[in-house]
Amino acid sequence: MIANNLDILIALQNTKEKKRTFFYPFFFFPSKNRPGSDSDYDLLAFHAKTAKTSRVTIFTPYKLSSTSSSTDSDLLSSNFLYSIRSRLKSGKLNAADDVAVPDEAFLTELRDFSLQHAITNIEGQLEQGNIPDDQDDDVLPQGATDMGAEATIRFLKAKLRVMQEELDRIAQECAKKDEENSTLTAKLKEMEDERGRLYRTNATQQSQIEKFKKISEDAQGKSDSLENQLSGLRKELDQINRSQKQQLTSQNATEVRLNRALEEIERYKDQVQKAKLTSKETTDQEKKRVEQLLTENKRLEKQKNELMAGFKKQLKLIDILKRQKMHVEAAKMLSFSEEEFVKALEWGS
């Protein structure tokens, strides 16, 4: 069957934009005159037109048996061999978007092809020198037109070996590139994992930064509020200090007046004593005078007590204000410590 005579399968894997697969048959021709041949058939030549952006994968050909049946060897004419080669080089084979499918004429010629008959015709044409002209044929150089059949076959076999070596080298390069691609893919996956981990770490740190920023803003608001309270307390303290100075001045004046009143009382007492000694007539008047002085003295004593009570209250108020000032300063120092702690956390992160 035809499948038993297909020697090489070329799978053309295109880029991501399009993917086409071409199946080309390649043919074995007899090499009876070459010594040391592994089989009765050797690969003469093959040609496949590929895209620049494609990668060619060549699979091992089926090895033809020298005892093939007449049905299997009944395939193509010699003219069809040149037709296939010209079509492959010119790229005129019909192909769908995904799979290249040969046309009906190709299949008809393929069914009518006789391998043995084609080989016989080609050898006869090579011996007679009646090879059809093919302007697109670049397998043989221009200087090889005068070569004999055996020399031409040897040349083609040598060229085939060179092409096979080149094919092996390209296959090794493809395998190497595939290995490098696998390594780079693994590295890319590791980098993606690392990027995800760093992204999660960054998100966590961002949330912590936002949290610390909120704490800092709250602390700053509390500090501003305490600053405002401290400013108001300082104003109140200044007013209290001024009032205290005024009260101290008034108290000093009251004490001076009180001392003078006491001196007058003593003086009046002396006068009363003298008056008692000098005259009893003036006793009633002196008594009245003494009573007036005593009343005045009581009044002054009462004023003194009131002033002393007010002074004590002012001293207590001053003490309370001093304590409030100490609390405000302590709160301010605490807010400064919180700010330094937040800055230290931000610097550490």
Coordinates of N, CA and C in Angstrom, one line a residue, residues 216 218-224 226-227 325-342:
S216 N -0.3 57.0 63.7 CA 0.5 58.3 63.8 C -0.5 59.5 63.6
D218 N -3.7 59.5 64.4 CA -4.4 59.7 65.7 C -3.6 60.3 66.8
A219 N -2.3 59.8 66.9 CA -1.4 60.4 67.9 C -1.2 61.9 67.6
Q220 N -1.0 62.2 66.3 CA -0.8 63.6 66.0 C -2.0 64.5 66.4
G221 N -3.2 63.9 66.1 CA -4.5 64.6 66.5 C -4.5 64.8 68.0
K222 N -4.2 63.7 68.8 CA -4.2 63.9 70.2 C -3.2 64.9 70.7
S223 N -2.0 64.9 70.0 CA -1.0 65.8 70.4 C -1.4 67.3 70.1
D224 N -2.1 67.5 69.0 CA -2.6 68.8 68.7 C -3.6 69.3 69.7
L226 N -3.9 68.2 72.8 CA -3.2 68.5 74.1 C -2.4 69.8 74.0
E227 N -1.9 70.1 72.8 CA -1.2 71.4 72.7 C -2.2 72.6 72.8
K325 N -0.6 71.6 84.9 CA 0.6 71.9 84.0 C 1.5 70.7 83.9
M326 N 1.8 70.1 85.1 CA 2.6 68.9 85.1 C 2.0 67.8 84.3
H327 N 0.7 67.5 84.4 CA 0.0 66.5 83.7 C 0.1 66.8 82.2
V328 N -0.1 68.0 81.8 CA -0.1 68.4 80.4 C 1.3 68.2 79.8
E329 N 2.3 68.6 80.5 CA 3.7 68.4 80.1 C 4.0 66.9 80.0
A330 N 3.5 66.1 80.9 CA 3.7 64.7 80.9 C 3.0 64.1 79.6
A331 N 1.8 64.5 79.4 CA 1.0 64.0 78.2 C 1.8 64.4 76.9
K332 N 2.3 65.6 76.9 CA 3.1 66.0 75.7 C 4.3 65.2 75.5
M333 N 5.0 64.9 76.6 CA 6.2 64.0 76.5 C 5.8 62.6 76.0
L334 N 4.7 62.2 76.5 CA 4.2 60.8 76.1 C 3.9 60.8 74.6
S335 N 3.2 61.9 74.1 CA 3.0 62.0 72.7 C 4.2 62.0 71.9
F336 N 5.3 62.7 72.4 CA 6.5 62.7 71.6 C 7.2 61.4 71.6
S337 N 7.0 60.6 72.7 CA 7.6 59.3 72.7 C 6.8 58.4 71.8
E338 N 5.5 58.5 71.7 CA 4.8 57.7 70.7 C 5.2 58.1 69.3
E339 N 5.4 59.3 69.0 CA 5.9 59.7 67.6 C 7.2 59.1 67.3
E340 N 8.1 59.2 68.3 CA 9.5 58.6 68.0 C 9.3 57.0 67.8
F341 N 8.4 56.4 68.6 CA 8.2 55.0 68.4 C 7.7 54.6 67.1
V342 N 6.7 55.4 66.6 CA 6.1 55.2 65.3 C 7.2 55.5 64.2

